[in-house]
mmCIF file of C-alpha atoms in Angstrom:
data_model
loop_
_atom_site.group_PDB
_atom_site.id
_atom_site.type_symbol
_atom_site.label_atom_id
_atom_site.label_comp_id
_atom_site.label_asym_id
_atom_site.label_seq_id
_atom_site.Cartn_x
_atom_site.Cartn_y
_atom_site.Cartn_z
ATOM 1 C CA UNK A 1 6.183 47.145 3.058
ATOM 2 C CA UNK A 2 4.442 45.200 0.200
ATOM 3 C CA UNK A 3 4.268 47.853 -1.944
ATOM 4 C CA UNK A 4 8.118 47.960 -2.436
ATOM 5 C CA UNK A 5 9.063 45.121 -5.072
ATOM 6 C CA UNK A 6 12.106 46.168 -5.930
ATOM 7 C CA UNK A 7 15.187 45.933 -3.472
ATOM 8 C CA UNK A 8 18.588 46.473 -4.043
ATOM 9 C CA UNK A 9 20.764 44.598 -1.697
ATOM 10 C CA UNK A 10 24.051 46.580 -0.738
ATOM 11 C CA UNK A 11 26.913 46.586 1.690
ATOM 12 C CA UNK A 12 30.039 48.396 1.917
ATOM 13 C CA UNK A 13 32.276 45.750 2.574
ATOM 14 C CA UNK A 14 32.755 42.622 1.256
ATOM 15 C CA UNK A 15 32.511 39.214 1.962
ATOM 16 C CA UNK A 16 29.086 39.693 5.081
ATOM 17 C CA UNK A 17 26.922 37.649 3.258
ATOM 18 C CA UNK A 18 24.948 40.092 0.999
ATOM 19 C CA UNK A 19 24.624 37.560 -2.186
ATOM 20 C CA UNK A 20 23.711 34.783 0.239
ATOM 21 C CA UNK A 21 21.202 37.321 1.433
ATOM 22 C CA UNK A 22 19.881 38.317 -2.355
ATOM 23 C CA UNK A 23 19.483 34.566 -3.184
ATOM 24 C CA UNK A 24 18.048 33.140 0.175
ATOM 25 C CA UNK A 25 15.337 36.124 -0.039
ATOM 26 C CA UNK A 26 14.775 35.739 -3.762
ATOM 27 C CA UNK A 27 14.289 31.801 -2.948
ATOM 28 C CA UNK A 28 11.697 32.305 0.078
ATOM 29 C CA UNK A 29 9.554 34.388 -1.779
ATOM 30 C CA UNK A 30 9.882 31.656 -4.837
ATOM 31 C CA UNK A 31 8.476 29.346 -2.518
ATOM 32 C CA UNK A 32 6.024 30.957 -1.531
ATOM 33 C CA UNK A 33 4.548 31.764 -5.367
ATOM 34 C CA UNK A 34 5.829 34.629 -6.359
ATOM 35 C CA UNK A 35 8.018 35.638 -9.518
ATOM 36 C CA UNK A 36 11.406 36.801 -8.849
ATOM 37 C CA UNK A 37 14.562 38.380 -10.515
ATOM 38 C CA UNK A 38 18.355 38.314 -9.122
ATOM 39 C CA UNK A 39 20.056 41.014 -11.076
ATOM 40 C CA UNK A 40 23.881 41.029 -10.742
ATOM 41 C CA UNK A 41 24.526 44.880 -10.416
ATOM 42 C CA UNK A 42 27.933 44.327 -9.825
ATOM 43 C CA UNK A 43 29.139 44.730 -13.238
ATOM 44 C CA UNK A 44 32.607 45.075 -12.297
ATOM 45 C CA UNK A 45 33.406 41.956 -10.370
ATOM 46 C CA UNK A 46 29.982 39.692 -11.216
ATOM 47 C CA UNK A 47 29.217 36.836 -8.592
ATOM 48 C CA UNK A 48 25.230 35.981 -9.717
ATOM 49 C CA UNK A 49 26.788 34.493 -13.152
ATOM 50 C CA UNK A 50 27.835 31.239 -10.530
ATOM 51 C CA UNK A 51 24.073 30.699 -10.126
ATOM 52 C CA UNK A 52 23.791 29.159 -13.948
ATOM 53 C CA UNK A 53 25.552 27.489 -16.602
ATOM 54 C CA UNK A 54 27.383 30.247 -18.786
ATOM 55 C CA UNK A 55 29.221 29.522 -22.204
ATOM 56 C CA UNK A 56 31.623 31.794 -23.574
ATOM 57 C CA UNK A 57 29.212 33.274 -26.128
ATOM 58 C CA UNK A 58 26.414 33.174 -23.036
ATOM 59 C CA UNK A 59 24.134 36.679 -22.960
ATOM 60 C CA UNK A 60 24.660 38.668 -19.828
ATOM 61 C CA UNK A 61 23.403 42.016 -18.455
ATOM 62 C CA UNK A 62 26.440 43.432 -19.943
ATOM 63 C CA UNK A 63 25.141 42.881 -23.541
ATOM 64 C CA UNK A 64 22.131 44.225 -22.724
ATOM 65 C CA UNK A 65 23.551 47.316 -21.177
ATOM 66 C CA UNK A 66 26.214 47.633 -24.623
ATOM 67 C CA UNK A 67 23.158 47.361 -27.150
ATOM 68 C CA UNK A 68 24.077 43.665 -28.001
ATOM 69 C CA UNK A 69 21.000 42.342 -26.541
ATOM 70 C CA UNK A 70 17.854 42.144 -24.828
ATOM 71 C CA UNK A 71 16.599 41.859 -21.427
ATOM 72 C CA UNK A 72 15.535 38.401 -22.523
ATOM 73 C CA UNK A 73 18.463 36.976 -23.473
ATOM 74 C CA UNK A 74 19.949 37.681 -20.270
ATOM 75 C CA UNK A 75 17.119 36.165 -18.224
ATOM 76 C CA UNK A 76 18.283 32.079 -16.649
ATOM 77 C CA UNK A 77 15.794 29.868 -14.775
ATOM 78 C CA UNK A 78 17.627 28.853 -11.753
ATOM 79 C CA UNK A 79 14.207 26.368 -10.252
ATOM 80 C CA UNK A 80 10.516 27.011 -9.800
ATOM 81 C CA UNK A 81 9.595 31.022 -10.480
ATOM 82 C CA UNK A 82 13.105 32.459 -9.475
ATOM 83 C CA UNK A 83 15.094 33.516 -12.536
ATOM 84 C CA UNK A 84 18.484 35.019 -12.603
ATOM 85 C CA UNK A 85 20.556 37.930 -14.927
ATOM 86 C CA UNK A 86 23.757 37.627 -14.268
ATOM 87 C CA UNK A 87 26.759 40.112 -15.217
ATOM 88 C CA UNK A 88 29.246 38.969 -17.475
ATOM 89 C CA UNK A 89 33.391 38.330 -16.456
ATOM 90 C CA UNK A 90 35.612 39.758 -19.131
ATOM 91 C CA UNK A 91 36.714 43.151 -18.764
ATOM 92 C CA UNK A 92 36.485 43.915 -22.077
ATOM 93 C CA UNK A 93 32.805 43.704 -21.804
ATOM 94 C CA UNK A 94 32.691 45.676 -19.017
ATOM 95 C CA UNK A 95 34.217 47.971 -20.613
ATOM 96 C CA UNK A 96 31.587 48.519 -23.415
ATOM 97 C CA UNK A 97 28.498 48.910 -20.991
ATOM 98 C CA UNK A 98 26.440 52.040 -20.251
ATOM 99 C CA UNK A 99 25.085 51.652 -16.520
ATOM 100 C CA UNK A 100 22.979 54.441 -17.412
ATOM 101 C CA UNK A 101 20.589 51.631 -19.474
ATOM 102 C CA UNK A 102 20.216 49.671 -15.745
ATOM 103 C CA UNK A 103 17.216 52.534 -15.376
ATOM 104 C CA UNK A 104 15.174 50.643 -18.040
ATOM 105 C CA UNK A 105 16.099 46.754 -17.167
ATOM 106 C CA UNK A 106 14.756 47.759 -13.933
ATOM 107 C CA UNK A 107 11.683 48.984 -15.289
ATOM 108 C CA UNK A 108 10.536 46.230 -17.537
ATOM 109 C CA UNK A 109 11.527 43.939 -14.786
ATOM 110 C CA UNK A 110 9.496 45.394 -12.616
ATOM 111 C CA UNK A 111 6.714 45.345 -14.550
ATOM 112 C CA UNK A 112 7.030 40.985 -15.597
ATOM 113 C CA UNK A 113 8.313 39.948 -12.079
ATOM 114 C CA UNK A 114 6.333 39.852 -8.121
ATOM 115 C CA UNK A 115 9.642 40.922 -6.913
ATOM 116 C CA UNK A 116 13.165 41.690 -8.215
ATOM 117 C CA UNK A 117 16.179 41.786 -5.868
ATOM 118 C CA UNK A 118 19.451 43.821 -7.245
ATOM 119 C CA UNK A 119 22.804 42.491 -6.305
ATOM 120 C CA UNK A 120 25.081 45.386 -5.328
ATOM 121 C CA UNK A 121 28.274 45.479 -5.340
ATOM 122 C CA UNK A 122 30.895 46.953 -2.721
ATOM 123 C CA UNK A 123 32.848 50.141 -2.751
ATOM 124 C CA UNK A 124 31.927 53.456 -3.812
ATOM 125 C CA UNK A 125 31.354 53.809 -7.932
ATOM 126 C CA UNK A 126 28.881 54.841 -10.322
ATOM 127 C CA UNK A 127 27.929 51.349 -11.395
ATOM 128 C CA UNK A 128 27.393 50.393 -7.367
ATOM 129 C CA UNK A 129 25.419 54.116 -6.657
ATOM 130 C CA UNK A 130 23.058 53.917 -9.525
ATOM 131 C CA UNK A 131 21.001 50.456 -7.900
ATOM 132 C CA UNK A 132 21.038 52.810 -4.755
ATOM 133 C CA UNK A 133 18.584 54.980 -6.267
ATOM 134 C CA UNK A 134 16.897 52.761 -8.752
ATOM 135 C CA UNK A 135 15.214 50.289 -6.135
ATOM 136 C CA UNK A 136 12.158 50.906 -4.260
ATOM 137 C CA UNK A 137 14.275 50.503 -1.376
ATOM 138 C CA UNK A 138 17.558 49.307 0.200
ATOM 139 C CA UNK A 139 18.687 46.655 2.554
ATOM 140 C CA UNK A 140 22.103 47.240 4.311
ATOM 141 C CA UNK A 141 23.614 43.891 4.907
ATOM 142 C CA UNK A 142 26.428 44.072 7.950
ATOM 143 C CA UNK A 143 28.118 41.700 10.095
ATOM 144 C CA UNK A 144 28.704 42.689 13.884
ATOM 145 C CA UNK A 145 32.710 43.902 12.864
ATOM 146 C CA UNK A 146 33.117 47.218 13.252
ATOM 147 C CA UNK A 147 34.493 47.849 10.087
ATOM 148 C CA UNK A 148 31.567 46.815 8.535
ATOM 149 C CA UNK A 149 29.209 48.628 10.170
ATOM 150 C CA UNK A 150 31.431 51.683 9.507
ATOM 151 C CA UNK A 151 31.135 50.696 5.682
ATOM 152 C CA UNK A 152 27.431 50.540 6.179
ATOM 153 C CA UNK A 153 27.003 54.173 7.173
ATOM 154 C CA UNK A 154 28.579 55.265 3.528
ATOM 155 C CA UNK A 155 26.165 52.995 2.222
ATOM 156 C CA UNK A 156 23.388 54.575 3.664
ATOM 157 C CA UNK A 157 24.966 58.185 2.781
ATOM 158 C CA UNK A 158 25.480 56.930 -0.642
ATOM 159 C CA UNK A 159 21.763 55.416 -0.721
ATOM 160 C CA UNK A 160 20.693 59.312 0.649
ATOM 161 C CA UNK A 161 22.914 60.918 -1.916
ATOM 162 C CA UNK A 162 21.658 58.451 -4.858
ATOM 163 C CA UNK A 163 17.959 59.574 -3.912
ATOM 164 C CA UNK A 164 17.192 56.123 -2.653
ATOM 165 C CA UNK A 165 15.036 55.451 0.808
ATOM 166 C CA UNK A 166 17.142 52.111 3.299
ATOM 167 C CA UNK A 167 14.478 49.912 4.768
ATOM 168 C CA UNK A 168 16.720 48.769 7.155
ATOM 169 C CA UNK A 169 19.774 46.215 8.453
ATOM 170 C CA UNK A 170 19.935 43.080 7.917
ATOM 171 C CA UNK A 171 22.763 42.231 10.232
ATOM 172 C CA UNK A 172 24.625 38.402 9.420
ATOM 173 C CA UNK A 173 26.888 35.749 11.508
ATOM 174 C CA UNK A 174 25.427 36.925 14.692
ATOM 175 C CA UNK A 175 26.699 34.883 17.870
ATOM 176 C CA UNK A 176 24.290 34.175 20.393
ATOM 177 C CA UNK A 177 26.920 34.576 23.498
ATOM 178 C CA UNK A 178 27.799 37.746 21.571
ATOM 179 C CA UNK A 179 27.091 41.077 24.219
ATOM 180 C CA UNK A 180 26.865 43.050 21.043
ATOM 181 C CA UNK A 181 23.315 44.953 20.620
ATOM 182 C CA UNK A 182 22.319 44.598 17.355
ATOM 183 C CA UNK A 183 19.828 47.098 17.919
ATOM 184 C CA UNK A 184 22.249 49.661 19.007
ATOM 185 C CA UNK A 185 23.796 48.783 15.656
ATOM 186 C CA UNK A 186 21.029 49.844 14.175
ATOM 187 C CA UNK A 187 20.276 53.019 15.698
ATOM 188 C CA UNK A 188 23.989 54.092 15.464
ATOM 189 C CA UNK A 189 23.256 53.822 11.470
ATOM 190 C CA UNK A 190 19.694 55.210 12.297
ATOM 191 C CA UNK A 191 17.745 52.346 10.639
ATOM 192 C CA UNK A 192 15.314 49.870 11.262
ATOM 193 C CA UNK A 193 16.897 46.409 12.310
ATOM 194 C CA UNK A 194 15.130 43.988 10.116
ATOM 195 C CA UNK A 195 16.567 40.879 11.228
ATOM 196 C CA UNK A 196 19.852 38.889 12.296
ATOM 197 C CA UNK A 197 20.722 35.782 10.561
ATOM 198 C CA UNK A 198 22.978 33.357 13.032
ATOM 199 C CA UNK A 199 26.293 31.940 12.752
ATOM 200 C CA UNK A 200 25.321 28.879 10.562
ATOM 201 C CA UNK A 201 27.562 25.934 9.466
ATOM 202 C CA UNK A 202 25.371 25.253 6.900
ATOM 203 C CA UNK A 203 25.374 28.187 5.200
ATOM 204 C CA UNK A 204 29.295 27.172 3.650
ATOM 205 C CA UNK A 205 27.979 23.852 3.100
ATOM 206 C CA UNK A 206 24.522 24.524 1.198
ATOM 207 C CA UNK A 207 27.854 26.560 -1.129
ATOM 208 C CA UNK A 208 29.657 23.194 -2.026
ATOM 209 C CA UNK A 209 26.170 21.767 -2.033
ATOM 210 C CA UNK A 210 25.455 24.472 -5.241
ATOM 211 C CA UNK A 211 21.903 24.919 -3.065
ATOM 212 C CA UNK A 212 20.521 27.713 -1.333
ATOM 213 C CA UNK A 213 20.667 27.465 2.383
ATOM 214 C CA UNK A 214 16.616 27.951 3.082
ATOM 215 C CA UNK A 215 16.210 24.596 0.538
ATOM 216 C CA UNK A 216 20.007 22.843 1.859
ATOM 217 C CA UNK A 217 18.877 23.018 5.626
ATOM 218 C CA UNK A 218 15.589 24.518 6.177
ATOM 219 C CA UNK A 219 15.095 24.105 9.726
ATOM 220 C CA UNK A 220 18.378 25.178 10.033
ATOM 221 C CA UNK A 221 18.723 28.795 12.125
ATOM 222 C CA UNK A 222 19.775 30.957 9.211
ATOM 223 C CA UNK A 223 17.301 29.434 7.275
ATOM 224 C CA UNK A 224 14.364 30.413 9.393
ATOM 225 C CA UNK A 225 15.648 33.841 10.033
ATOM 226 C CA UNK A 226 16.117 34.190 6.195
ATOM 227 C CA UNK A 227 12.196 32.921 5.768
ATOM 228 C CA UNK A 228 11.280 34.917 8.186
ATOM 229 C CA UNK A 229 12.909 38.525 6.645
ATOM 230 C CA UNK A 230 10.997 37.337 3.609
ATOM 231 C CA UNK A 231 7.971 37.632 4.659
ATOM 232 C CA UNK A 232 8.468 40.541 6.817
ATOM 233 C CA UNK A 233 9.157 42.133 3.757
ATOM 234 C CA UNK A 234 6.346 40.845 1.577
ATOM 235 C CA UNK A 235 3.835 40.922 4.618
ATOM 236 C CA UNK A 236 3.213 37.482 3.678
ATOM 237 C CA UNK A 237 3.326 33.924 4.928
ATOM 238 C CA UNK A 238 6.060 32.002 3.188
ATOM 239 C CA UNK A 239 6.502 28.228 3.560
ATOM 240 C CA UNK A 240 8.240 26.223 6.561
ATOM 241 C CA UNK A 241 9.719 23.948 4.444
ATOM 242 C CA UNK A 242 11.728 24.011 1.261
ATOM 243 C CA UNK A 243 8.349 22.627 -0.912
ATOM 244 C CA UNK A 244 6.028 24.155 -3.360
ATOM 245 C CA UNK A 245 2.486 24.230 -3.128
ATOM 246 C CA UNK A 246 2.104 20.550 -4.326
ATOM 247 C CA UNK A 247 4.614 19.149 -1.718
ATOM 248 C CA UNK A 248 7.922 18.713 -4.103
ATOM 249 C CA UNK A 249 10.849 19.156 -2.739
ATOM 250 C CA UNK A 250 12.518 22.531 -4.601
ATOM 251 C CA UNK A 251 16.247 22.623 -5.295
ATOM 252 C CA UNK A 252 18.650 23.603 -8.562
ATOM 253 C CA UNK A 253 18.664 20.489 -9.935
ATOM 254 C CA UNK A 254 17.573 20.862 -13.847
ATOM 255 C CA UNK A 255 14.464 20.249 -15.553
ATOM 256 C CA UNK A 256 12.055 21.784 -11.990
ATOM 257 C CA UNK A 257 11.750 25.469 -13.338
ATOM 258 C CA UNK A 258 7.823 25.957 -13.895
ATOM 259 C CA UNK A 259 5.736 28.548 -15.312
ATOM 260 C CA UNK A 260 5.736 30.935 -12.962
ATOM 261 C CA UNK A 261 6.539 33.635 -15.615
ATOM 262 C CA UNK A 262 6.933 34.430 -19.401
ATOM 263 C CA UNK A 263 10.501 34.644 -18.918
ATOM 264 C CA UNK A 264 10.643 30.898 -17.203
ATOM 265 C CA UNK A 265 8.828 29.525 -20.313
ATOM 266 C CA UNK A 266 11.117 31.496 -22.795
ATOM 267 C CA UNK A 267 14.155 30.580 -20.962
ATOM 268 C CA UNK A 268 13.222 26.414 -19.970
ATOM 269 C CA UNK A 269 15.518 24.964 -22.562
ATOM 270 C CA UNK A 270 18.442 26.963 -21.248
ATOM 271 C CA UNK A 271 18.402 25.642 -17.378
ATOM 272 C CA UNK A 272 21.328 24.769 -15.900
ATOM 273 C CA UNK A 273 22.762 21.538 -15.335
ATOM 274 C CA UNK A 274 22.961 20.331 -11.358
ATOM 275 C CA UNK A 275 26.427 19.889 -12.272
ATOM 276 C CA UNK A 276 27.170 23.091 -13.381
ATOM 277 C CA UNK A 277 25.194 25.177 -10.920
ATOM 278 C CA UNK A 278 27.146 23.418 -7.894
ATOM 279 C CA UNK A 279 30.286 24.257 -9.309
ATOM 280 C CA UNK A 280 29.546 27.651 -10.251
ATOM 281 C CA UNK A 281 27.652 28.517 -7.860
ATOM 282 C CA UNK A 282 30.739 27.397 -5.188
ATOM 283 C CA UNK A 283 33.315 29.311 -6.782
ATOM 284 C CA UNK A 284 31.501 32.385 -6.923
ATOM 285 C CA UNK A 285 30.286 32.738 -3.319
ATOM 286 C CA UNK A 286 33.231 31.182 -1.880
ATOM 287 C CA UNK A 287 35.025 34.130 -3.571
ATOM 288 C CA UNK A 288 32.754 36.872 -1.952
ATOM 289 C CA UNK A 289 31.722 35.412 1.704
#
């Protein structure tokens, strides 16, 4: 599956852990070297725009998607080669953007960035059906609940529908005295199961922490089942432990975004502030999962 950089990241329901999923992926595969893009697709009810320090006159994907701006001004370090383009919050601008321009951020993003991993949002819409089709493939994200495996299948339909190929099931908060088969999960939907990330205390703390859960606790179980779908996917080895390749420790905190891209080097001087990022980032996932 190397060949497939771009992924859109999608679940019917709400609230089963698919932006925890999009950032702990992006963050692996960060670790590991590569370049990556977050793009909030959810331009209706943005969560990504938590993950760095927004003013009110602050660039988002919906000015790029209205005319007002370019991919670039959209583009936020978050740490070391991982970059975020978050949606914006007001209505108003939501209300001015063509979804129909996503096709061409895609593209160029693409074509800068190792990987880029699109943020879906729930329910059934144009804005949400359009990533479906745009991405080189799609990741279901479920919890064991029946209801949202039942709001997986439309995913998939919608993912059929949209032209788009699913790679498979991620499924999340798996309990391991559970006697639900994950597997027969999967072939109900009649998908691959990629992985299942545990039950994990630390994934609501490394929220209030404002850090991803593969760099809050990496030996944590989530945490290695997160590492592990990463590279899976990328058919690489990605690192044990939350460190770059010279042995520092990788987190949010300001002022540790490198070079691994153009866009990190155009974008340095607007990083986020620890601060900032912790709160942000809390509010917005706490809203979701």
């Amino acid at each position: 599956m190397s060949h497939e950089t771009v992924y859109a990241i999608a679940s019917g329901k709400g609230g089963v852990g698919k932006t925890t999923t999009t950032v702990n992926l992006g963050t692996a595969l960060a670790e590991a070297g590569k370049r990556v893009a977050i793009v909030d697709t959810d331009l209706g009810m943005a969560n990504l725009a938590g993950f760095v320090s927004l003013t009110p006159d602050s660039m988002t994907l919906h000015d790029v998607l209205s005319g007002d701006a370019s991919i670039d001004d959209a583009i936020y370090s978050i740490t070391e080669n991982i970059v975020a383009v978050p949606s914006g919050t007001s209505l108003d601008e939501y209300a001015d953007t063509s979804p129909e321009g996503l096709r061409e951020v895609v593209a160029e993003l693409r074509d800068r960035f190792d990987y880029v991993f699109l943020d879906v949002g729930a329910g059934v819409n144009h804005e949400t059906v359009l990533p479906l089709g745009l991405a080189d493939s799609v990741i279901l994200v479920s919890t064991p609940e029946p209801a949202a495996v039942h709001d997986s299948k439309k995913t998939l339909e919608l993912t059929e529908r949209a032209g788009g190929a699913v790679t498979g099931l991620v499924v999340t908060r798996t309990l391991p005295d559970s006697d639900i088969s994950h597997d027969e999960i999967a072939t109900r939907l009649e998908t691959d199961l990629l992985a299942t990330i545990p039950e994990d205390s630390a994934a609501r703390e490394s929220v209030y922490a404002g850090t991803p859960l593969i760099v809050y606790e990496p030996d944590g179980p989530a945490a290695v089942a997160y590492r592990q779908l990463a590279a899976d996917l990328a058919g690489i080895d990605v690192p044990e432990t939350a460190t770059d390749e010279t042995g520092t420790e990788l987190s949010v905190a300001a002022g540790q975004a490198g070079g691994g891209s153009d866009a990190d080097d155009e974008h340095d001087e607007r990083e986020a502030a620890h601060d900032d990022v912790s709160s942000a980032i809390t509010e917005a996932e706490s809203s979701t999962e």
